[in-house]
mmCIF file of C-alpha atoms in Angstrom:
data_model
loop_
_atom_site.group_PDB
_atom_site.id
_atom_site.type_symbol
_atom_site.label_atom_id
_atom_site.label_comp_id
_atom_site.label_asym_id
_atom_site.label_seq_id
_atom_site.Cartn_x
_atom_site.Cartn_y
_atom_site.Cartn_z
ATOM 1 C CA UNK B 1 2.373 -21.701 -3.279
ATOM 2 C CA UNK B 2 0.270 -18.729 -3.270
ATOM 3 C CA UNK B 3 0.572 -15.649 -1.094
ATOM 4 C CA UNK B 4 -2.604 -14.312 1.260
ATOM 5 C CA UNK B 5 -3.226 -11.711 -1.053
ATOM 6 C CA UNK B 6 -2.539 -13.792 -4.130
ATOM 7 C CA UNK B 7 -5.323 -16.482 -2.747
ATOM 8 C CA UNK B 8 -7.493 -14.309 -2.071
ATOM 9 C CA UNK B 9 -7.675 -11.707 -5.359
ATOM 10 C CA UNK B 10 -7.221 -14.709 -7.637
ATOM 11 C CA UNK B 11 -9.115 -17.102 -6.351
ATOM 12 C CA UNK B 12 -12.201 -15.173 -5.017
ATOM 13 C CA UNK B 13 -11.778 -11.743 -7.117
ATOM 14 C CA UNK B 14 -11.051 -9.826 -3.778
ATOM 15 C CA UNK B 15 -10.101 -5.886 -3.231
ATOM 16 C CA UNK B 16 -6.712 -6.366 -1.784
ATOM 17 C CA UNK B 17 -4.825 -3.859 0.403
ATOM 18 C CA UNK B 18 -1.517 -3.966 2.672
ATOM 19 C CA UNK B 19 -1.085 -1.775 5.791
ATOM 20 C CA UNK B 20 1.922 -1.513 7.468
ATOM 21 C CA UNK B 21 3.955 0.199 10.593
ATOM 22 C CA UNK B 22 7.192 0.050 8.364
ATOM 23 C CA UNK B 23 7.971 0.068 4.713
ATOM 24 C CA UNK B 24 5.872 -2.245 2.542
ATOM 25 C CA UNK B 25 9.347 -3.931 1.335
ATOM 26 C CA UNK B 26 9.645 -4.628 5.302
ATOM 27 C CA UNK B 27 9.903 -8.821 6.037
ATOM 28 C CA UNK B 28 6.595 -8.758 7.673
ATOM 29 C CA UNK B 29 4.208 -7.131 5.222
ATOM 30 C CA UNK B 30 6.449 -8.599 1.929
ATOM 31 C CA UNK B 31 5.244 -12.562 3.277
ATOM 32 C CA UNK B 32 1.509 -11.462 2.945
ATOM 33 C CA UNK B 33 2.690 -10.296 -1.425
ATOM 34 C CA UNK B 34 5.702 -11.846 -2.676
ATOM 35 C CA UNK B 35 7.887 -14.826 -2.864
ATOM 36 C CA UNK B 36 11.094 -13.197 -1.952
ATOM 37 C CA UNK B 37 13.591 -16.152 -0.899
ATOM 38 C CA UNK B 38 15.064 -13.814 2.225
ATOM 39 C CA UNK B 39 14.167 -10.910 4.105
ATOM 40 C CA UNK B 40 17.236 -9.104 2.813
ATOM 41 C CA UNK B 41 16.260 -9.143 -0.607
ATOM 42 C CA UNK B 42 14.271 -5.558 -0.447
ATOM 43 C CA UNK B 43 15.205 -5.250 -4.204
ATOM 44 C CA UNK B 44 13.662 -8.498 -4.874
ATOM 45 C CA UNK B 45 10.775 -7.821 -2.918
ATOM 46 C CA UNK B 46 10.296 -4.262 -4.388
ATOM 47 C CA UNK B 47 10.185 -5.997 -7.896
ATOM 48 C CA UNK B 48 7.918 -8.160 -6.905
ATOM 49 C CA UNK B 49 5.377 -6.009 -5.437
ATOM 50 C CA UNK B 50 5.318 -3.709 -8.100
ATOM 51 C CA UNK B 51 4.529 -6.776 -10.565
ATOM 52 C CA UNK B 52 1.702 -7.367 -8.429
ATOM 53 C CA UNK B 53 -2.307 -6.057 -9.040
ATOM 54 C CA UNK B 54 -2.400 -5.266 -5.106
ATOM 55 C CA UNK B 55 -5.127 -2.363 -4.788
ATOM 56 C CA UNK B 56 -3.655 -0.469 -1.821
ATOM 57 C CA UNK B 57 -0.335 -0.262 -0.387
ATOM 58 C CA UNK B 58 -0.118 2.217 2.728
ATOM 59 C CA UNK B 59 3.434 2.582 4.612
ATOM 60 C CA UNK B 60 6.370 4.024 5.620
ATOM 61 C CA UNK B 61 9.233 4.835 2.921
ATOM 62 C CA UNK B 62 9.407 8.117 1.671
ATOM 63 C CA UNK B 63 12.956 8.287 3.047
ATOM 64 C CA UNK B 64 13.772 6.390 -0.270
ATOM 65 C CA UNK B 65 13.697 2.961 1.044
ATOM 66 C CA UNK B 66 10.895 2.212 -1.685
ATOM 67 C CA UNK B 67 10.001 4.784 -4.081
ATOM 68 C CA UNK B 68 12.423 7.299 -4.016
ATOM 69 C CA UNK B 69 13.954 10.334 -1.476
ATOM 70 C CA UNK B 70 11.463 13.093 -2.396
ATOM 71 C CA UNK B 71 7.428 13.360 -3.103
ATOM 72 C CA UNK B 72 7.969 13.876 -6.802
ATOM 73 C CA UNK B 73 9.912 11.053 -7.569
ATOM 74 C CA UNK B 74 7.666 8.327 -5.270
ATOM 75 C CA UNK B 75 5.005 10.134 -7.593
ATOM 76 C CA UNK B 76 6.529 9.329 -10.600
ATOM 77 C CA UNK B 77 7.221 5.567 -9.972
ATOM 78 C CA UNK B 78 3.803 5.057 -8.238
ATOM 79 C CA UNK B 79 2.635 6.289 -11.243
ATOM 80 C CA UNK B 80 4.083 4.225 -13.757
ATOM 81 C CA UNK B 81 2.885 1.352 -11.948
ATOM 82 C CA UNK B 82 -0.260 2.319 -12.189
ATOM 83 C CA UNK B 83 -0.957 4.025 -8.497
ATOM 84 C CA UNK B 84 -2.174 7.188 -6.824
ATOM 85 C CA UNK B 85 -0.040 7.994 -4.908
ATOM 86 C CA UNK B 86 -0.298 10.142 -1.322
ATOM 87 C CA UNK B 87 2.429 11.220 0.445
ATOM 88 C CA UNK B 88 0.539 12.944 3.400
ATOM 89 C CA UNK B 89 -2.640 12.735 5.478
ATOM 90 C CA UNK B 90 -4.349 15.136 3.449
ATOM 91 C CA UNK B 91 -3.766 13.018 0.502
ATOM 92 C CA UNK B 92 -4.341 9.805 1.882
ATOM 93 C CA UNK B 93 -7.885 11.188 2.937
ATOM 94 C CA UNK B 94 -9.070 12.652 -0.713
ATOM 95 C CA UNK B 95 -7.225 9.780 -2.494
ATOM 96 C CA UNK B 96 -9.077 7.221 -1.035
ATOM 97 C CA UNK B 97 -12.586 8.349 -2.199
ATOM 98 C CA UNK B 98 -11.508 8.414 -5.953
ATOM 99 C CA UNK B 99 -8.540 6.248 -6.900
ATOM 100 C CA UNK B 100 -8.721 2.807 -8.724
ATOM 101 C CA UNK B 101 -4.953 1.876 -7.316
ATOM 102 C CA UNK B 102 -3.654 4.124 -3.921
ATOM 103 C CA UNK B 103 -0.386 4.106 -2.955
ATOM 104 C CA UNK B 104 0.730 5.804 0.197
ATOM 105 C CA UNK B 105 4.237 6.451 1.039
ATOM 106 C CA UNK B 106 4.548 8.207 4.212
ATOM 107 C CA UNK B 107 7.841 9.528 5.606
ATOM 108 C CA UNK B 108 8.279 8.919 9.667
ATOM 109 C CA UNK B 109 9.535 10.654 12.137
ATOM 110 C CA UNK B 110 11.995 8.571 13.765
ATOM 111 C CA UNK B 111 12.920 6.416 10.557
ATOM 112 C CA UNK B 112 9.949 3.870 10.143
ATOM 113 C CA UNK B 113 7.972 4.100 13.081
ATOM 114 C CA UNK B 114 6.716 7.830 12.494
ATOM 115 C CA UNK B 115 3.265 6.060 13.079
ATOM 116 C CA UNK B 116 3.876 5.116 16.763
ATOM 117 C CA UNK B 117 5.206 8.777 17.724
ATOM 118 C CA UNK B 118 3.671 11.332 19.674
ATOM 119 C CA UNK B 119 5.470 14.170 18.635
ATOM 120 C CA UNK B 120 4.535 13.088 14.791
ATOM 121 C CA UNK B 121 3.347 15.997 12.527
ATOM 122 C CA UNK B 122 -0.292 16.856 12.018
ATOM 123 C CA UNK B 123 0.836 15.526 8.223
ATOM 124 C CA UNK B 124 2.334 11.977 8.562
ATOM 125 C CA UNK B 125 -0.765 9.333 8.971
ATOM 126 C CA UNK B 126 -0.955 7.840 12.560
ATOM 127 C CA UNK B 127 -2.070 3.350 11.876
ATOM 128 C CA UNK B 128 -5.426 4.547 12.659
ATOM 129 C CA UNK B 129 -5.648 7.429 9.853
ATOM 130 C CA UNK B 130 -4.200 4.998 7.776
ATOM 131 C CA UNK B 131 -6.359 1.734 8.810
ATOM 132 C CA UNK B 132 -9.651 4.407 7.941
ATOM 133 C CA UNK B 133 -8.428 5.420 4.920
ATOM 134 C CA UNK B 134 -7.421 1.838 3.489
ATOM 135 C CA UNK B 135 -11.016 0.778 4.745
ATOM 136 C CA UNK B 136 -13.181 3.277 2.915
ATOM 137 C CA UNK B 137 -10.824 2.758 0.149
ATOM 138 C CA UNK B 138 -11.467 -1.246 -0.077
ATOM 139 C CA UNK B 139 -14.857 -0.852 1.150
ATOM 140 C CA UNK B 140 -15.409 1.535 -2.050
ATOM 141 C CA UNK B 141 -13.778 -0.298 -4.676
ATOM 142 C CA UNK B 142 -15.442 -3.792 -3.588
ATOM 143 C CA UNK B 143 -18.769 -2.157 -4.328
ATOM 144 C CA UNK B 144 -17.461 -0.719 -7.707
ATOM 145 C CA UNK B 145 -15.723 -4.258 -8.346
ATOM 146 C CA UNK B 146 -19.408 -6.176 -7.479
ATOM 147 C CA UNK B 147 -21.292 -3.164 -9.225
ATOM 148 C CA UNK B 148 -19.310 -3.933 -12.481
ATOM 149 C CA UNK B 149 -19.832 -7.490 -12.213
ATOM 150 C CA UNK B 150 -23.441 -6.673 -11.824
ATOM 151 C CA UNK B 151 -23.846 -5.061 -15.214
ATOM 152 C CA UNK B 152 -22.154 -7.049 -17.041
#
């Protein structure tokens, strides 16, 4: 069986992107990428993910629950795996209007629901920032996708 995002980028050359309150290796966003057999698995699901061509990934994690404890090193493995990656607001804003693959990793304030608190810093990405960014970030690299289909 094929995931959402699978069907959809495969089977109709879609922009994909996955938003999410918690860490993208959470249960809840890992059904919409990978095939993990349990929600345990993080590892597996991890692995999976990164295996995958998904075009934007925008969460919590920068605690080192998926990339790594510190901006540098969720920079470094983003990297390799071909991403962009923002670990701010102020990131997350310019990185949408250029990048071919954005990853944002986005540390809470009260473990993984920095999104939903009031008190969060002017820095950490509230669901809307990040729903905006993600948007203008698909929205942008649909048109490039469909432009380069156009010319050829």
């Amino acid at each position: 069986y094929k995931t959402i995002l699978e069907y959809l980028q495969y089977d109709f050359g879609y922009t994909t992107g996955l938003i999410t309150t918690t860490t993208s290796t959470h249960a809840t966003p890992a059904t919409f990428s990978t095939h993990a057999p349990s929600r345990e698995n993080e590892n597996i699901i991890r692995e999976q993910m990164q295996g995958k061509d998904i075009d934007l990934i925008l969460g919590m994690g920068l605690d080192g629950t998926v990339l790594g404890p510190n901006p540098d090193s969720a920079r470094v493995k983003g990297e390799f795996f071909g991403y962009t990656v923002a670990v701010n607001l102020d990131e997350l804003n310019s990185m949408a209007q250029t990048a071919d693959k954005l990853l944002g990793v986005f540390q809470g304030v009260d473990g993984e629901r920095g999104v939903f608190e009031l008190n969060r810093t002017p820095t950490i990405p509230s669901l809307m920032d990040m729903a905006k960014a993600g948007l203008n970030f698909l929205e942008r690299r649909s048109e490039e996708h469909t432009s380069e289909l156009q010319s050829h």
